[in-house]
Coordinates of C-alpha atoms in Angstrom, one line a residue:
M1 CA -91.3 -6.9 6.7
I2 CA -93.0 -10.0 8.1
K3 CA -89.7 -11.9 8.0
K4 CA -87.7 -9.2 9.7
T5 CA -90.3 -8.7 12.5
S6 CA -90.5 -12.5 13.2
F7 CA -86.7 -12.9 13.1
Y8 CA -86.2 -10.0 15.6
F9 CA -89.0 -11.3 17.9
V10 CA -87.6 -14.8 18.1
F11 CA -84.2 -13.5 19.3
F12 CA -85.8 -11.0 21.6
V13 CA -87.6 -13.9 23.3
F14 CA -84.4 -15.9 23.4
F15 CA -82.6 -13.0 25.1
V16 CA -85.3 -12.3 27.7
S17 CA -85.7 -16.0 28.4
M18 CA -82.2 -16.1 29.7
Q19 CA -83.2 -13.4 32.3
M20 CA -86.1 -15.5 33.7
Y21 CA -86.3 -17.6 36.8
A22 CA -87.2 -21.2 37.1
L23 CA -85.7 -22.0 33.7
E24 CA -86.2 -25.5 32.2
L25 CA -84.0 -26.8 29.4
D26 CA -85.0 -29.9 27.4
V27 CA -82.5 -31.2 24.8
N28 CA -82.9 -34.4 22.7
A29 CA -81.6 -36.0 19.5
C30 CA -83.3 -38.6 17.3
A31 CA -82.9 -40.9 14.3
D32 CA -86.0 -41.3 12.1
N33 CA -87.1 -42.3 8.7
F34 CA -90.9 -42.4 8.8
A35 CA -91.6 -39.5 6.4
F36 CA -91.2 -39.6 2.6
L37 CA -88.3 -37.6 1.0
D38 CA -89.0 -35.0 -1.7
D39 CA -88.5 -37.7 -4.4
G40 CA -91.1 -39.9 -2.8
T41 CA -88.7 -42.5 -1.3
I42 CA -87.9 -43.6 2.2
S43 CA -84.4 -43.2 3.6
A44 CA -83.2 -46.8 4.2
K45 CA -79.4 -46.9 4.3
I46 CA -78.3 -43.7 6.2
P47 CA -80.5 -42.6 9.2
D48 CA -81.7 -39.0 9.2
F49 CA -80.9 -37.3 12.4
G50 CA -82.9 -34.5 14.2
F51 CA -82.8 -32.6 17.5
D52 CA -84.9 -30.5 19.8
A53 CA -83.7 -27.8 22.2
E54 CA -86.3 -26.0 24.3
I55 CA -86.0 -23.3 27.0
T56 CA -89.0 -22.3 29.1
G57 CA -89.3 -20.1 32.1
N58 CA -91.4 -17.5 34.0
F59 CA -91.2 -13.7 34.4
T60 CA -94.0 -13.7 37.0
G61 CA -96.6 -16.2 38.2
T62 CA -98.7 -15.7 35.1
I63 CA -96.3 -14.7 32.3
G64 CA -93.5 -16.7 30.8
A65 CA -91.8 -17.5 27.5
M66 CA -90.6 -20.4 25.5
F67 CA -87.8 -20.6 22.9
K68 CA -87.3 -23.7 20.8
M69 CA -84.9 -24.9 18.0
Q70 CA -86.1 -28.0 16.2
R71 CA -84.9 -30.2 13.3
T72 CA -87.4 -32.9 12.2
P73 CA -85.9 -35.6 10.0
Q74 CA -87.1 -35.5 6.4
I75 CA -89.3 -32.4 7.2
G76 CA -87.0 -29.5 8.1
N77 CA -85.9 -26.9 10.6
L78 CA -87.9 -24.5 12.8
I79 CA -87.2 -21.9 15.4
K80 CA -90.1 -21.0 17.6
A81 CA -90.6 -18.3 20.2
R82 CA -93.8 -18.0 22.4
V83 CA -95.0 -15.7 25.0
V84 CA -97.0 -17.8 27.6
F85 CA -99.9 -16.4 29.6
G86 CA -101.9 -18.0 32.5
K87 CA -101.4 -20.6 35.2
P88 CA -101.0 -24.4 35.0
S89 CA -104.8 -24.8 35.0
M90 CA -105.1 -22.7 31.8
L91 CA -102.2 -21.6 29.6
F92 CA -102.2 -19.7 26.3
S93 CA -99.2 -19.1 24.1
I94 CA -98.5 -17.1 20.9
G95 CA -95.4 -16.2 18.8
P96 CA -93.5 -16.5 15.6
S97 CA -92.4 -19.9 14.1
I98 CA -89.7 -19.5 11.5
G99 CA -88.4 -22.1 9.0
V100 CA -84.6 -21.8 8.8
L101 CA -82.2 -23.2 6.1
N102 CA -84.7 -25.6 4.6
K103 CA -83.5 -25.0 1.1
Q104 CA -80.3 -24.2 -0.9
H105 CA -79.8 -20.5 -1.5
K106 CA -77.5 -18.0 -3.0
K107 CA -75.8 -15.2 -1.1
S108 CA -78.0 -12.7 -3.0
E109 CA -81.1 -14.5 -1.7
F110 CA -80.4 -14.2 2.0
S111 CA -83.9 -13.0 2.7
T112 CA -85.3 -16.4 1.5
V113 CA -83.3 -18.3 4.2
F114 CA -86.1 -17.6 6.7
Q115 CA -89.7 -18.7 6.1
P116 CA -92.0 -16.8 8.5
G117 CA -94.9 -18.3 10.3
M118 CA -96.9 -18.2 13.5
G119 CA -97.6 -20.5 16.4
V120 CA -100.5 -20.6 18.9
G121 CA -101.3 -23.0 21.7
M122 CA -103.6 -23.6 24.6
Q123 CA -103.7 -26.1 27.6
I124 CA -106.3 -26.7 30.2
L125 CA -105.6 -29.0 33.2
T126 CA -108.3 -29.0 35.9
E127 CA -107.9 -30.0 39.6
K128 CA -109.7 -33.3 38.9
G129 CA -107.2 -34.2 36.2
F130 CA -109.1 -33.3 32.9
L131 CA -106.6 -32.4 30.2
L132 CA -107.2 -30.5 26.9
R133 CA -104.4 -29.3 24.8
F134 CA -103.7 -28.1 21.3
D135 CA -100.7 -26.5 19.5
L136 CA -100.3 -25.2 16.0
D137 CA -97.4 -23.8 13.9
F138 CA -98.2 -22.6 10.3
S139 CA -96.2 -21.0 7.5
I140 CA -97.1 -17.6 6.1
F141 CA -96.8 -17.2 2.3
T142 CA -95.0 -13.9 1.6
G143 CA -94.8 -14.1 -2.2
L144 CA -91.1 -13.1 -2.1
S145 CA -89.9 -16.4 -3.6
E146 CA -91.7 -18.8 -5.8
K147 CA -89.4 -21.6 -4.6
N148 CA -89.5 -22.4 -1.0
I149 CA -90.2 -25.0 1.8
Y150 CA -93.3 -24.6 3.9
I151 CA -93.6 -26.5 7.2
N152 CA -96.9 -26.8 9.1
N153 CA -97.6 -28.9 12.2
G154 CA -100.3 -29.2 14.7
D155 CA -101.4 -31.5 17.5
A156 CA -104.3 -31.9 19.9
E157 CA -104.8 -34.1 23.0
I158 CA -107.7 -34.8 25.4
G159 CA -107.4 -37.0 28.4
M160 CA -107.7 -37.6 32.1
R161 CA -105.0 -37.8 34.8
T162 CA -105.2 -39.8 38.0
E163 CA -102.8 -40.2 40.8
H164 CA -100.6 -42.7 39.0
T165 CA -101.6 -42.6 35.3
L166 CA -102.4 -40.3 32.4
V167 CA -104.6 -41.7 29.7
S168 CA -105.3 -39.6 26.6
L169 CA -106.4 -39.5 22.9
S170 CA -104.3 -37.5 20.5
A171 CA -104.1 -36.4 16.9
S172 CA -101.3 -34.7 15.1
Q173 CA -100.1 -33.7 11.6
L174 CA -96.7 -32.6 10.3
T175 CA -96.5 -31.4 6.7
R176 CA -93.7 -30.3 4.4
T177 CA -94.6 -28.7 1.1
S178 CA -91.8 -28.0 -1.3
T179 CA -92.1 -25.7 -4.4
M180 CA -88.4 -26.1 -5.3
Q181 CA -89.0 -28.4 -8.3
G182 CA -92.7 -28.5 -9.0
S183 CA -94.9 -28.9 -6.0
T184 CA -94.5 -31.9 -3.6
T185 CA -96.0 -32.5 -0.2
S186 CA -94.9 -35.0 2.5
S187 CA -96.9 -35.5 5.6
L188 CA -97.3 -37.6 8.7
T189 CA -100.7 -37.9 10.5
D190 CA -101.0 -39.7 13.8
F191 CA -104.1 -40.8 15.8
G192 CA -103.0 -42.2 19.2
L193 CA -104.0 -43.8 22.4
N194 CA -101.5 -42.7 25.1
F195 CA -100.7 -44.0 28.6
K196 CA -98.2 -42.6 31.1
V197 CA -97.6 -44.5 34.3
F198 CA -95.8 -42.8 37.2
S199 CA -95.6 -43.0 41.0
K200 CA -94.5 -40.2 43.3
P201 CA -92.1 -42.3 45.4
S202 CA -90.5 -43.6 42.2
R203 CA -88.2 -41.5 40.0
F204 CA -89.3 -43.5 36.8
I205 CA -92.1 -42.7 34.4
F206 CA -93.2 -45.1 31.7
P207 CA -94.9 -43.6 28.6
I208 CA -96.6 -46.1 26.2
A209 CA -98.7 -45.3 23.1
C210 CA -100.4 -47.1 20.2
L211 CA -100.6 -45.0 17.1
F212 CA -102.2 -45.2 13.6
R213 CA -99.8 -43.3 11.4
I214 CA -100.6 -42.2 7.9
A215 CA -97.6 -41.2 5.8
K216 CA -98.3 -39.5 2.5
Y217 CA -96.4 -38.2 -0.5
R218 CA -98.0 -36.1 -3.2
N219 CA -96.4 -34.9 -6.5
K220 CA -98.6 -32.3 -8.2
A221 CA -96.6 -32.5 -11.5
N222 CA -96.5 -36.3 -11.6
P223 CA -99.5 -37.9 -9.7
S224 CA -98.2 -41.4 -10.7
K225 CA -95.6 -41.0 -8.0
D226 CA -98.2 -40.4 -5.2
V227 CA -97.9 -42.9 -2.4
S228 CA -99.4 -43.3 1.1
T229 CA -99.1 -45.9 3.8
G230 CA -100.9 -46.7 7.1
S231 CA -99.0 -48.1 10.0
I232 CA -99.8 -49.4 13.5
V233 CA -96.9 -47.9 15.5
V234 CA -96.0 -48.7 19.1
R235 CA -94.2 -46.0 21.0
A236 CA -92.5 -47.0 24.3
G237 CA -89.8 -45.7 26.6
F238 CA -89.0 -44.4 30.1
E239 CA -88.0 -41.3 31.9
H240 CA -85.7 -41.2 34.9
N241 CA -85.5 -38.2 37.2
I242 CA -82.1 -38.6 38.8
Y243 CA -82.7 -35.5 40.9
T244 CA -85.4 -32.9 41.1
D245 CA -83.5 -30.7 38.7
L246 CA -82.0 -33.4 36.4
G247 CA -83.4 -36.2 34.4
Y248 CA -83.1 -38.1 31.1
Y249 CA -85.4 -40.1 28.8
I250 CA -85.3 -42.6 26.0
R251 CA -88.1 -43.7 23.7
A252 CA -88.6 -45.6 20.4
E253 CA -91.3 -46.0 17.8
I254 CA -91.5 -49.2 15.7
P255 CA -94.3 -50.2 13.2
V256 CA -95.8 -53.6 14.0
Y257 CA -97.9 -53.6 10.8
T258 CA -97.8 -51.4 7.7
M259 CA -100.1 -51.4 4.6
A260 CA -100.2 -49.5 1.4
L261 CA -103.1 -47.1 1.1
S262 CA -102.1 -46.0 -2.4
G263 CA -99.1 -46.4 -4.7
A264 CA -96.2 -48.8 -4.3
M265 CA -95.4 -50.2 -0.8
P266 CA -92.0 -49.0 0.5
T267 CA -89.7 -51.8 1.5
A268 CA -87.5 -49.8 4.0
F269 CA -87.8 -50.6 7.7
R270 CA -89.1 -47.5 9.5
Y271 CA -88.2 -46.4 13.0
N272 CA -87.7 -43.5 15.4
V273 CA -85.3 -43.5 18.4
T274 CA -85.1 -40.5 20.7
A275 CA -82.9 -39.7 23.7
G276 CA -82.8 -36.5 25.7
V277 CA -82.0 -34.8 29.0
K278 CA -83.9 -32.2 31.1
F279 CA -82.4 -29.6 33.4
R280 CA -84.1 -27.1 35.8
F281 CA -82.4 -23.9 37.0
D282 CA -84.1 -22.0 39.8

């Protein structure tokens, strides 16, 4: 029942989002190998690709919606739908977050293709530039299948915006728990200092961040395979608004130093490269 309700709500929000005004579309693709695979290794030879496609818009001045399809390399696939309440100074959002096609399945097990979950979020941005934001997506255990993939992610940010900069502290965690063959968990936890430099006459924005990233792998059946690493990661890129309604961006993440926190140290070089475009339809 939970799965059907979440599934129908997602596509209801997608349908009504196409009827809204001031639509914004953000699409990007990435190559990434930071997270551990289900066997506790790092993908080294063939990059794992992911993507994001997000539509947001407004029904009225205080009610809107968001629909998002997301594939995170080494983690899995999510479809999100949120109803958004409030104004830019204070926003709240809530809706289902569904894992899709994250495991192999038989035709007779179609109901296990979708893993239900929920998402909530809040953002505060005052006139003087104070920013507070958090967002959370979590899986709901239904008990219908003992073997499944559960994806949970959350992030929070606090900062201050001035006329030409945004400086903030952030924390995030992305977790994939697999019960397909025993129980394994792969997670990425970030603690970051973020800078964004922009100027109204210029069409360029330069985001820069320094992160401490903890990558963990846990195998409940075989703890000897457990491994975790800590990396100092630099994220840099640029955004270019070609027109008011059209822009693109490129960013990359590269570790400048990595240490083993437990287990054997992976030898693969890790990276993330992302490129995307933004559109606005009034």
